Short mmCIF file of C-alpha atoms and ligand atoms in Angstrom, two decimals:
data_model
loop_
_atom_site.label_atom_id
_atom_site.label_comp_id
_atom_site.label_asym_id
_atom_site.label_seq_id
_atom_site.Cartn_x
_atom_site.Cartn_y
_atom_site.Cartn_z
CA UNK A 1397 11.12 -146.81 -217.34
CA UNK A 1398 9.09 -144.18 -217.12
CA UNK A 1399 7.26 -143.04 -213.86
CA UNK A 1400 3.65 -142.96 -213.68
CA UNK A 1401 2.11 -140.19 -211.78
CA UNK A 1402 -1.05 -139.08 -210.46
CA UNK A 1403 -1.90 -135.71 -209.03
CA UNK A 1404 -4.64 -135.13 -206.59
CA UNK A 1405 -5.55 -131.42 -206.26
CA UNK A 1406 -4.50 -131.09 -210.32
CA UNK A 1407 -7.06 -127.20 -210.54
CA UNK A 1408 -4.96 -126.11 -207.20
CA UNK A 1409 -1.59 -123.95 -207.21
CA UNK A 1410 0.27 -127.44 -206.64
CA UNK A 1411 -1.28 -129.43 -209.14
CA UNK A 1412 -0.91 -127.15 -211.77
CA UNK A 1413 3.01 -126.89 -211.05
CA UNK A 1414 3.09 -130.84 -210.92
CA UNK A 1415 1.29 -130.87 -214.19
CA UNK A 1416 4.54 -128.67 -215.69
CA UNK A 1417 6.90 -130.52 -214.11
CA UNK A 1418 5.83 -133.88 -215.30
CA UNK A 1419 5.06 -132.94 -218.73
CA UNK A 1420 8.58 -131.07 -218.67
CA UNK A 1421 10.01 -134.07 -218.38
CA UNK A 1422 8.41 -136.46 -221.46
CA UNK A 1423 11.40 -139.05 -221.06
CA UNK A 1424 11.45 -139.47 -217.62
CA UNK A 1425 7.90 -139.44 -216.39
CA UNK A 1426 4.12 -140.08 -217.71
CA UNK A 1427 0.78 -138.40 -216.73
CA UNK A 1428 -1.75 -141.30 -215.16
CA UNK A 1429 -4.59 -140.13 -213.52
CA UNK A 1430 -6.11 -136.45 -212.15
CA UNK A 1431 -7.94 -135.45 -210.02
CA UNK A 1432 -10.23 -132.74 -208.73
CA UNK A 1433 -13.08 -131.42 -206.37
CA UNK A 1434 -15.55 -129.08 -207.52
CA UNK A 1435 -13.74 -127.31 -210.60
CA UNK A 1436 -15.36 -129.43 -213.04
CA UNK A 1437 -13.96 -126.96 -215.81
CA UNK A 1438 -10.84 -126.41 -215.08
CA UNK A 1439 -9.84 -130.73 -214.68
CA UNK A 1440 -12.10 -131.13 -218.13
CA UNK A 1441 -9.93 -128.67 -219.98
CA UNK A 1442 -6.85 -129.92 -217.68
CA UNK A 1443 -8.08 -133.79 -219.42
CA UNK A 1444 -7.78 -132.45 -222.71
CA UNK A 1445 -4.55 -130.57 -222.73
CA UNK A 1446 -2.45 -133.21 -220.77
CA UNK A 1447 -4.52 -136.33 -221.72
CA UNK A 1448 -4.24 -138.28 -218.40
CA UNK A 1449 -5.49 -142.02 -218.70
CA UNK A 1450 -8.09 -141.44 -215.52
CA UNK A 1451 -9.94 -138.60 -214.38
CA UNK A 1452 -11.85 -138.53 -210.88
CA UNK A 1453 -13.47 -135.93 -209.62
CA UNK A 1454 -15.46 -135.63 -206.32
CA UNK A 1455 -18.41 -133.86 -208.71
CA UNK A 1456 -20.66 -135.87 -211.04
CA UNK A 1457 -20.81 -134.20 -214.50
CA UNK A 1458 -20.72 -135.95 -218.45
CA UNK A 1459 -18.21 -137.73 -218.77
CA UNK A 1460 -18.30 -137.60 -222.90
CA UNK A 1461 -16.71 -133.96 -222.32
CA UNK A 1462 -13.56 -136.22 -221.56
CA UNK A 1463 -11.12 -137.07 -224.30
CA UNK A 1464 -12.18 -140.78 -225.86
CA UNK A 1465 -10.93 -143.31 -223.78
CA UNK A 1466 -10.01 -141.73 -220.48
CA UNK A 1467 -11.67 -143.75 -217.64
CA UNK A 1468 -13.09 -141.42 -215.43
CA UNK A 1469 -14.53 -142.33 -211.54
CA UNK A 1470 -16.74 -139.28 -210.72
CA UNK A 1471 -18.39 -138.60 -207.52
CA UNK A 1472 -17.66 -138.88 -204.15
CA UNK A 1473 -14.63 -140.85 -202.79
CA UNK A 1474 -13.24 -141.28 -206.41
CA UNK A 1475 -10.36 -139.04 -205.43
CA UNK A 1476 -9.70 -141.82 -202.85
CA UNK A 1477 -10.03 -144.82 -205.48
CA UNK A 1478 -7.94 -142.84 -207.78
CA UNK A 1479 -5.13 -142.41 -205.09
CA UNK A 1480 -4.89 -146.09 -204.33
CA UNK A 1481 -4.86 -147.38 -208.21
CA UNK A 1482 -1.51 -149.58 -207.97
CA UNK A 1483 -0.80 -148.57 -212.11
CA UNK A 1484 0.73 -145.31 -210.44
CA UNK A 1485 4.16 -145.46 -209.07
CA UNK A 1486 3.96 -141.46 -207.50
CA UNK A 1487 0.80 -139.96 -206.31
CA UNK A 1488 1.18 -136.46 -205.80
CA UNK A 1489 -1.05 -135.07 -202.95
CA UNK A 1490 -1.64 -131.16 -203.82
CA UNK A 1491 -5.14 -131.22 -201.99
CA UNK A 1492 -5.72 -128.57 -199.81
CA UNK A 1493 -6.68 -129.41 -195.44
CA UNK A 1494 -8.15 -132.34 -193.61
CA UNK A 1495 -9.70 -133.39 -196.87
CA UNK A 1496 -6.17 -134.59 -197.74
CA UNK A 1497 -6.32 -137.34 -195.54
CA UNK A 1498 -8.29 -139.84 -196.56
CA UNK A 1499 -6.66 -139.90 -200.13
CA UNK A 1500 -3.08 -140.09 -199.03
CA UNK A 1501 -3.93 -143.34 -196.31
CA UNK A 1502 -5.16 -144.97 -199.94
CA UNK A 1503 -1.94 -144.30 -201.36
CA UNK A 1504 -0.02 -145.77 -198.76
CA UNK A 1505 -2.51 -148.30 -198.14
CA UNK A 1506 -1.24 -149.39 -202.05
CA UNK A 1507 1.96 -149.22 -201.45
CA UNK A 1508 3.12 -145.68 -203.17
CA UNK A 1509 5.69 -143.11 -203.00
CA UNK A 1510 3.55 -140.09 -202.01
CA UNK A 1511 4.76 -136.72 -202.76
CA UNK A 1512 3.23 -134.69 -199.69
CA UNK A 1513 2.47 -131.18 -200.52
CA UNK A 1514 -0.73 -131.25 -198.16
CA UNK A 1515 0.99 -130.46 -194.25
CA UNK A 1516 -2.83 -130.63 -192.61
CA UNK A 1517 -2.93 -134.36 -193.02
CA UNK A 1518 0.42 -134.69 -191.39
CA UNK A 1519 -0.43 -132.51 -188.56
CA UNK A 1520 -3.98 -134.70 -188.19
CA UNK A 1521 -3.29 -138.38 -188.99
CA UNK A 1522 0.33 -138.53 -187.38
CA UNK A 1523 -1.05 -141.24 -184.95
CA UNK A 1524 -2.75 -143.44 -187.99
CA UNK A 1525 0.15 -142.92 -191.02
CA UNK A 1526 3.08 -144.20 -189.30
CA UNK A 1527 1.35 -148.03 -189.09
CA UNK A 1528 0.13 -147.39 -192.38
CA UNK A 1529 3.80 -147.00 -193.92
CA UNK A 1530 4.85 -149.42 -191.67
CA UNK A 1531 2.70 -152.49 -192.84
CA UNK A 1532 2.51 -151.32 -195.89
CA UNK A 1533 5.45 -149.93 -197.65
CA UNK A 1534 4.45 -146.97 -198.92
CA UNK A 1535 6.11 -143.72 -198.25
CA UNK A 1536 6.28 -139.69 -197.87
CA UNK A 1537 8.38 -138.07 -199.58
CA UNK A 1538 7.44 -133.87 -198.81
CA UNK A 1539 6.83 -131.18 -201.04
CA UNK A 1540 6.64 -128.40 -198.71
CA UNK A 1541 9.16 -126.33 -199.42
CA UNK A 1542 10.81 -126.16 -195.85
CA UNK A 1543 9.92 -129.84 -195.40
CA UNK A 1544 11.57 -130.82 -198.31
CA UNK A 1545 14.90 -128.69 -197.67
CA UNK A 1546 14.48 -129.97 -194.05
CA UNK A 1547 14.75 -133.64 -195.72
CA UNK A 1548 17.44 -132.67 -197.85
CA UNK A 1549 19.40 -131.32 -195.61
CA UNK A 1550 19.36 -134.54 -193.46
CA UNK A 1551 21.06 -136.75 -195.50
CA UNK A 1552 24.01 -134.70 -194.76
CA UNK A 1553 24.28 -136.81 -191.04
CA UNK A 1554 22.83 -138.88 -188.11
CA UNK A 1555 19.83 -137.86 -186.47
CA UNK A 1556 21.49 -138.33 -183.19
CA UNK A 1557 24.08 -135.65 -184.74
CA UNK A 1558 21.15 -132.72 -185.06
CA UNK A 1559 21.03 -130.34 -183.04
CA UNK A 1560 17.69 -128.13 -184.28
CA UNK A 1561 16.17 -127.94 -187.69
CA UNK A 1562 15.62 -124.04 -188.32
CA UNK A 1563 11.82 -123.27 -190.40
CA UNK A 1564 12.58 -120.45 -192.36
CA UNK A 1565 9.21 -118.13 -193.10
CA UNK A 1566 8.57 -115.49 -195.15
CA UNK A 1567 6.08 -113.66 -192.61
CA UNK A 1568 3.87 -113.19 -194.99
CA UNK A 1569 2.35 -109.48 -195.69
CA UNK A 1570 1.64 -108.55 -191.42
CA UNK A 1571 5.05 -109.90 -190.02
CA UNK A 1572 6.71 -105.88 -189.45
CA UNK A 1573 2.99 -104.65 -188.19
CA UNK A 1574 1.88 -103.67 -185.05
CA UNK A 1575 -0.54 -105.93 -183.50
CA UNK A 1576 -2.82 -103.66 -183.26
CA UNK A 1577 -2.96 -102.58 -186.55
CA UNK A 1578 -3.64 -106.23 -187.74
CA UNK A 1579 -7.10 -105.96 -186.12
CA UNK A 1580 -8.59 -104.68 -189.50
CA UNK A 1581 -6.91 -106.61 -192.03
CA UNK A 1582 -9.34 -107.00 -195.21
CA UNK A 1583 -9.50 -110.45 -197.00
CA UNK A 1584 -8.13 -108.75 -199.94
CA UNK A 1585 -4.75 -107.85 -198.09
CA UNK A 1586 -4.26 -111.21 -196.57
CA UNK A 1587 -4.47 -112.67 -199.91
CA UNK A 1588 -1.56 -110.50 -201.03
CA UNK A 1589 1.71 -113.02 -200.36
CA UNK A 1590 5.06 -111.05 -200.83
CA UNK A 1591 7.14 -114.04 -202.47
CA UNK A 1592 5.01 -117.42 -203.24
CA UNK A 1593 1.53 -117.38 -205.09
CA UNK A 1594 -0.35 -120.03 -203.74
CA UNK A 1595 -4.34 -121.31 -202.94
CA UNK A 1596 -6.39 -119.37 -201.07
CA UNK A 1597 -6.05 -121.26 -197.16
CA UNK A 1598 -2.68 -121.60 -197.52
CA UNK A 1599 -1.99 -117.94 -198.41
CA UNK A 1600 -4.23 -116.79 -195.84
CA UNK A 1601 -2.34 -118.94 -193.16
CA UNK A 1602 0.72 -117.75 -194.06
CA UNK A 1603 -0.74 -114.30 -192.76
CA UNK A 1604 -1.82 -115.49 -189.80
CA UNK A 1605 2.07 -117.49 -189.49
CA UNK A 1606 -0.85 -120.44 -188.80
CA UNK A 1607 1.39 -121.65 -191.94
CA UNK A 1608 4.41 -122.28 -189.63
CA UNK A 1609 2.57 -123.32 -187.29
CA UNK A 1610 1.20 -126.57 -188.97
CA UNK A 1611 4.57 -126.83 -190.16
CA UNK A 1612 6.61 -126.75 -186.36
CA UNK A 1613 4.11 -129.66 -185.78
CA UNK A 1614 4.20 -131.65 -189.67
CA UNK A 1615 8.53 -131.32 -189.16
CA UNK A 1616 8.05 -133.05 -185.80
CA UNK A 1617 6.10 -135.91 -186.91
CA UNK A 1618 7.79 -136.46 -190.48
CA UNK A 1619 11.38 -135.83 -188.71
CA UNK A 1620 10.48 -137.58 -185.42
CA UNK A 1621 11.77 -134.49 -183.55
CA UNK A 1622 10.31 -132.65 -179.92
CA UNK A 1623 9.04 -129.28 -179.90
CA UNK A 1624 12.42 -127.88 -178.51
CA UNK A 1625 14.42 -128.85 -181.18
CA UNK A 1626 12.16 -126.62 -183.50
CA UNK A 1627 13.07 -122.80 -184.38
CA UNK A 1628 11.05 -120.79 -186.74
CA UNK A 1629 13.24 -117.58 -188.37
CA UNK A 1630 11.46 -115.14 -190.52
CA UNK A 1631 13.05 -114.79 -193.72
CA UNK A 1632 11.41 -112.39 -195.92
CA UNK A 1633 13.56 -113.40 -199.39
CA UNK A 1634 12.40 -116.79 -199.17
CA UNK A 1635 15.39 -118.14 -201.05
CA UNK A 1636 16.50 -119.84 -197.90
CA UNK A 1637 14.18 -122.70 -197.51
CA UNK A 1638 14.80 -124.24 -193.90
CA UNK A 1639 18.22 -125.75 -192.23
CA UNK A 1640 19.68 -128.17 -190.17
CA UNK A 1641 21.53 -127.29 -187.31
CA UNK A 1642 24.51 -129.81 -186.70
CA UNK A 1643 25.45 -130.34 -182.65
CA UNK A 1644 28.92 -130.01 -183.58
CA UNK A 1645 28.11 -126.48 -185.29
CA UNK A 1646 27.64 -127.10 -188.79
CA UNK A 1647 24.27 -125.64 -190.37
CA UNK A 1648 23.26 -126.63 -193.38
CA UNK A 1649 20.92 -124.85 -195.17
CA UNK A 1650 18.81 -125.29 -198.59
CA UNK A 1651 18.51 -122.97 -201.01
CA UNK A 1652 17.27 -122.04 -204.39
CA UNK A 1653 14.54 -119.28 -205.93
CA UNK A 1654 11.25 -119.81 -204.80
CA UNK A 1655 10.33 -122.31 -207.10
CA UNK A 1656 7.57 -124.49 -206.20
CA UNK A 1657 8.22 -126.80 -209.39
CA UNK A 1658 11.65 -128.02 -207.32
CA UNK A 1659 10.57 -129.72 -204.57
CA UNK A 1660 7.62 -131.65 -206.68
CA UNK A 1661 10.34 -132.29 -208.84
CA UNK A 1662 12.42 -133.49 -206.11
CA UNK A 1663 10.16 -135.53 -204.52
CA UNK A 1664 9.20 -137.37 -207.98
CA UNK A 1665 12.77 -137.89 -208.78
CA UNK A 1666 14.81 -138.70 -205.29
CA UNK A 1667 17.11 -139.57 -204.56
CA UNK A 1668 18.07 -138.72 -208.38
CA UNK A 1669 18.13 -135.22 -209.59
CA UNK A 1670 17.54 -134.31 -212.92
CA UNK A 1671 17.78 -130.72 -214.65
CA UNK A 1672 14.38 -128.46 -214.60
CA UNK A 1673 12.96 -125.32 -215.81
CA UNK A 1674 13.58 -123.69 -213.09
CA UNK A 1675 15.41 -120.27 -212.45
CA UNK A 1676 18.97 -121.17 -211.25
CA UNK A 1677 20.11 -118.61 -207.96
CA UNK A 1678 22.58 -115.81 -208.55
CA UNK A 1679 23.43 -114.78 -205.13
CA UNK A 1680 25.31 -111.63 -206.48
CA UNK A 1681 21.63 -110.14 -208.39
CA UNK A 1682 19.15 -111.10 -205.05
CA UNK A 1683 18.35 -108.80 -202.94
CA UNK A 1684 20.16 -109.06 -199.14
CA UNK A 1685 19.09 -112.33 -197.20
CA UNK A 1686 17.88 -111.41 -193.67
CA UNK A 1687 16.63 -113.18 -190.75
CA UNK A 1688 14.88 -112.17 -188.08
CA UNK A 1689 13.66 -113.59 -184.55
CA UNK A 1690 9.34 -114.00 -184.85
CA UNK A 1691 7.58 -112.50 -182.05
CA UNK A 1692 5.29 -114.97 -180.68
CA UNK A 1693 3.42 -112.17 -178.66
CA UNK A 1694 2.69 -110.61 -181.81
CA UNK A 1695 1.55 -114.40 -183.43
CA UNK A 1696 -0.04 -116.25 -181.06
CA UNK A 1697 -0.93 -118.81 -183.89
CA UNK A 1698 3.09 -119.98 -182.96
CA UNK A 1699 2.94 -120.22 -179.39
CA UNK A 1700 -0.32 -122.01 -179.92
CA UNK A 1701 1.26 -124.39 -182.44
CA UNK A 1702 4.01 -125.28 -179.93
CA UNK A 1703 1.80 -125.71 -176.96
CA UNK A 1704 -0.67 -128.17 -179.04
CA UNK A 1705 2.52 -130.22 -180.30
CA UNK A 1706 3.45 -130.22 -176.53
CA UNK A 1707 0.27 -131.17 -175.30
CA UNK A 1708 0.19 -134.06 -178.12
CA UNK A 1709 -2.64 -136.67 -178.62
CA UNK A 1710 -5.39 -135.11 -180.41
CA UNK A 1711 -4.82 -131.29 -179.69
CA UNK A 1712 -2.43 -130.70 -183.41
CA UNK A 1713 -5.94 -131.69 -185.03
CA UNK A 1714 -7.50 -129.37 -182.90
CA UNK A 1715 -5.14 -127.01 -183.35
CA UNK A 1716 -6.03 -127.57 -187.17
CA UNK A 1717 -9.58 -127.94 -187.54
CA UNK A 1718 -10.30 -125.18 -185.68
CA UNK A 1719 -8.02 -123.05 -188.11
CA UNK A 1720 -9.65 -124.33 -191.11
CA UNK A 1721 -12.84 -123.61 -189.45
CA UNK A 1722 -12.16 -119.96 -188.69
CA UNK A 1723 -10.13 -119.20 -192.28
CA UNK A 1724 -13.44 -120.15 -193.92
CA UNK A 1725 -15.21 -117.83 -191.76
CA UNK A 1726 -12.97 -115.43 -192.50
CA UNK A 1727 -12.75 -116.06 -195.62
CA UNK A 1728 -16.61 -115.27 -195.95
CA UNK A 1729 -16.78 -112.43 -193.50
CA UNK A 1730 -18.12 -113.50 -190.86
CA UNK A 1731 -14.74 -113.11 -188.34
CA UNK A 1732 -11.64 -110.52 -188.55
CA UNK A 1733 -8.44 -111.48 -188.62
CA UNK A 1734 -7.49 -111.87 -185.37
CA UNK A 1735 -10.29 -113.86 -184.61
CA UNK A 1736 -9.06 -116.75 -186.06
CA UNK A 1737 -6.56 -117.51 -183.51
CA UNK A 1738 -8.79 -116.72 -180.60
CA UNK A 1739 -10.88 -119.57 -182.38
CA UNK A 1740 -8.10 -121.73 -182.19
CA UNK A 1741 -7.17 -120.59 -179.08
CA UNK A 1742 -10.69 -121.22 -177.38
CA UNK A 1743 -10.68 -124.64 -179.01
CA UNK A 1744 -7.39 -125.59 -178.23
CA UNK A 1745 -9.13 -124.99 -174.34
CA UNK A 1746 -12.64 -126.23 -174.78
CA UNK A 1747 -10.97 -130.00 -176.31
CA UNK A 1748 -10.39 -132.95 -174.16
CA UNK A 1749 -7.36 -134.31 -175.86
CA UNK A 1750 -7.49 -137.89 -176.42
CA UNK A 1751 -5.58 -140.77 -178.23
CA UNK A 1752 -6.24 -141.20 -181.97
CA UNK A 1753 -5.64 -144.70 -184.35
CA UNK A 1754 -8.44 -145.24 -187.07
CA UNK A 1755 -9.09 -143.25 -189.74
CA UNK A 1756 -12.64 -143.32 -188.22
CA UNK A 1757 -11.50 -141.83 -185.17
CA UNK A 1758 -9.73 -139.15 -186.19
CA UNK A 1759 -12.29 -137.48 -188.92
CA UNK A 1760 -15.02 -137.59 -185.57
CA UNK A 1761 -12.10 -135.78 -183.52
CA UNK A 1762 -11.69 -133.17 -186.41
CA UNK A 1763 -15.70 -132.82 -186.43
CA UNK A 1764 -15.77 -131.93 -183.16
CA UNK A 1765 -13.10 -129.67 -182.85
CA UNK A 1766 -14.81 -127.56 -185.43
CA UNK A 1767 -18.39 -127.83 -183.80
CA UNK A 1768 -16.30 -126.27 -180.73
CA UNK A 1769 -14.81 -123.67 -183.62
CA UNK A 1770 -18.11 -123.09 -185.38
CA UNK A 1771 -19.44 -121.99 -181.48
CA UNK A 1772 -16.35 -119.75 -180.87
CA UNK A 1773 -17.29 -118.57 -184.56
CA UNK A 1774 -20.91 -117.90 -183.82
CA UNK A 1775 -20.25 -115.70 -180.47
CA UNK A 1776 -17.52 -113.56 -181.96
CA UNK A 1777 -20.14 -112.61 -184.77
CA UNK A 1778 -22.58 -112.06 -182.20
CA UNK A 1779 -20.10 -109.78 -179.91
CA UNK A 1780 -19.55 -107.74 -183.35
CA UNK A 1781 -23.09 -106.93 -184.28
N1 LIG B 2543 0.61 -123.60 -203.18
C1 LIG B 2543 1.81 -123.72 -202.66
O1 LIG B 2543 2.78 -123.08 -203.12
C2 LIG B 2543 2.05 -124.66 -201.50
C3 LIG B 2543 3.33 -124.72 -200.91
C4 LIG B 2543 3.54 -125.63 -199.88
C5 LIG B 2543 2.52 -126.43 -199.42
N2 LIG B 2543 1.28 -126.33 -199.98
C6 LIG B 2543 0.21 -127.18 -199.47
O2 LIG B 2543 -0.35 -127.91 -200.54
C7 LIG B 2543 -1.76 -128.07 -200.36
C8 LIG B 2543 -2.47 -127.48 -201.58
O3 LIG B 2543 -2.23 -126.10 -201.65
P1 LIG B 2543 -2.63 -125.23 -202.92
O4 LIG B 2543 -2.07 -123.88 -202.66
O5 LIG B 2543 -2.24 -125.93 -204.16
O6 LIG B 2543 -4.22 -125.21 -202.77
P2 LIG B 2543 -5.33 -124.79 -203.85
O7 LIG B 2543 -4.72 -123.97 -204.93
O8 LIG B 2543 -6.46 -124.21 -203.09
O9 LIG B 2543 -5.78 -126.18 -204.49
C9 LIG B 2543 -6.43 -127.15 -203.73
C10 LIG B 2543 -6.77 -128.35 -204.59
O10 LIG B 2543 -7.39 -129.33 -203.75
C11 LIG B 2543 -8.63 -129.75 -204.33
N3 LIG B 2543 -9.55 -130.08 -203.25
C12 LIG B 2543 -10.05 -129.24 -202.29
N4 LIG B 2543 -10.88 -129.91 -201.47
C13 LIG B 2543 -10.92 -131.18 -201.92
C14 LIG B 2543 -11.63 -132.34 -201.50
N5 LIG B 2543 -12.50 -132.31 -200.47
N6 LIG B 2543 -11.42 -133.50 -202.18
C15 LIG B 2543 -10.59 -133.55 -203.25
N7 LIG B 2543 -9.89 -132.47 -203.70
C16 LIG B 2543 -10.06 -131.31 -203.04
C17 LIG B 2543 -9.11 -128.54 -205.15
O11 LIG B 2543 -10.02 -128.97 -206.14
P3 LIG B 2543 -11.10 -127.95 -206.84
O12 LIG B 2543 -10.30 -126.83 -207.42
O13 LIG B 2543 -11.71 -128.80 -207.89
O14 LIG B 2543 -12.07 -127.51 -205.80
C18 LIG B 2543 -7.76 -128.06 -205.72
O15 LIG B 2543 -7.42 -128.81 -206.84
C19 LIG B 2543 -2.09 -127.37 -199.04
O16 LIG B 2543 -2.11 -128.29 -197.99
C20 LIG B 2543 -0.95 -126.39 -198.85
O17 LIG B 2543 -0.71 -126.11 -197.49
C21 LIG B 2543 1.03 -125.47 -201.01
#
């Protein structure tokens, strides 16, 4: 039987690679449904090269532009109905921040396997997805590349046997600098990633090592693990995904080339693996593997990361809304660099956490963590003019 998939974020980085590993594999696995947010022309030539039975997109436009016969559900919330149609058996989640949300509690709500490439959802609905799975049956299966090694790499014992899983990152372009000299970082240079090329937040997070940060608190909640039993290593190759660090001394680690395509793959497929396109690793032609200790003086995004994981309740979707808040603003000019962790950082000490179930709750909490942002946002443009 073939699997039927859908892929939510299909114009993104992720969905694109989902969209070549599914139609990679003809035998094994069918295109169902796509879906998008505002690049209306990108998923209508998307429709007509992969021919998906549904289309959503969060943007009303003609839907005769749309091969004959596809059923598309435009406007808002359609990503949502499209996640929770039960005629998919995987939904891949490629969506980029909090917006992730929503659609993946459909998908579980109905039951799916959900490969997770989004980590802000994680990091924000924690408190609402584990009842969700739990009376309903779906389940995560990650895509993040350290995630997914850091699942892998589990089935190798107990979880009363581990002793720390080990984030690998690649630092991103800043890691070696000075801190002062990251005060006038240009959007431009952020966007340059050494080893992965990936959306626009995410790339720009990985700068900033907000990246690992979001992931320290998404391995805590998917692996049920504290804070302490989290280390971050900078890894510039990036062929060393993450590890698992055995109490009896054993550390197993995941590798491979950096290869998005795998872990979609992966999660699709597991606990079966199946050939792919992808580059096989020649340890003899890559350049030396190092690791290096991060210096959380240097990021403060970390030490933030840690102490809103620590501080639990509501303060990881703080931690995140206020980041997402201050990369757009970024993004657009209005802040530096640096000042989107002393965003985070003043709204990490301006919230009153608090206890989080409904879906309901949770987007309010993430509105007004980034009305705190969009204040910290406003007086750091005033203190530059
Ligand atoms: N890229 C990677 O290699 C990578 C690796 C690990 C994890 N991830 C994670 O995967 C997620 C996606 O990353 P990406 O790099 O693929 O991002 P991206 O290239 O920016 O793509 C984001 C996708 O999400 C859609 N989207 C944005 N807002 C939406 C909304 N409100 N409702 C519905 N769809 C929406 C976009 O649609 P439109 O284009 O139509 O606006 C686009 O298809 C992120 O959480 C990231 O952290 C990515």
């Amino acid at each position: 039987m073939k699997k039927r998939i859908s892929v939510l974020g299909c114009t993104g980085s992720i969905g694109r690679q989902s969209l070549d590993v599914i139609a990679s594999h003809p035998e094994e696995m069918a295109l169902f449904g796509i879906a998008a947010n505002t690049g209306v022309d990108s998923l209508i030539r998307l429709a007509n090269e992969y021919r998906p039975r549904v289309v959503a997109c969060e943007t009303e436009f003609d839907a005769s532009l749309l091969p004959a016969g596809t059923e598309a559900l435009l406007g808002p919330g359609s990503t949502e109905r499209l996640a929770a149609l039960t005629d998919a058996d995987v939904v891949v989640n490629g969506i980029s921040g909090f917006a992730a949300l929503a659609p993946l509690v459909a998908s579980l709500r109905a039951g799916k396997r959900v490969a997770l490439a989004n980590k802000e959802s994680v990091v924000c609905g924690k408190s609402l997805l584990d009842g969700v799975v739990l009376a309903y049956g779906g389940e995560i299966i990650p895509v993040d590349s350290e995630q997914s090694a850091i699942f892998q790499c589990l089935q190798n014992g107990k979880k009363e046997e581990v002793d720390k899983l080990i984030l690998t990152a690649s630092g991103g372009p800043f890691w070696r600098e000075k801190r002062e000299a990251l005060t006038h970082i240009t959007l431009e240079q952020a966007l340059a990633h050494p080893t992965w090329n990936m959306g626009r937040k995410i790339t720009i997070d990985s700068a900033t090592l907000f990246n690992k940060g979001l992931e320290v608190i998404e391995a805590a909640y998917l692996f049920d693990v504290p804070a302490e039993q989290i280390d971050v290593v900078i890894h510039p190759q990036s062929i060393v995904h993450s590890m698992v660090a055995y109490r009896d001394g054993t550390c197993m680690a995941n590798m491979s080339r950096p290869d998005m395509r795998l872990p979609i793959q992966y999660a699709i497929t597991y606990p079966e693996r199946m050939p792919s396109s992808c580059t096989p690793l020649k340890l003899f032609t890559e350049q030396p593997l190092t690791f290096h200790e991060p210096d959380l003086n240097r990021f403060l995004s970390l030490r933030l990361a840690y102490d809103a994981l620590r501080a639990g309740m509501s303060c990881p979707l703080a931690y995140n809304g206020a980041n997402e808040a201050a990369v757009e603003a970024f993004c657009s000019g209005r802040i530096g660099f640096l000042d989107i962790e002393r965003v985070v950082d003043y709204t990490l000490n301006q919230h009153i956490p608090r206890a989080l179930s409904s879906l309901g709750e949770i987007m309010e909490a993430d509105r007004q963590a980034r009305d705190i942002a969009r204040r910290a946002i406003e007086a750091l443009q005033q203190e530059r003019r």
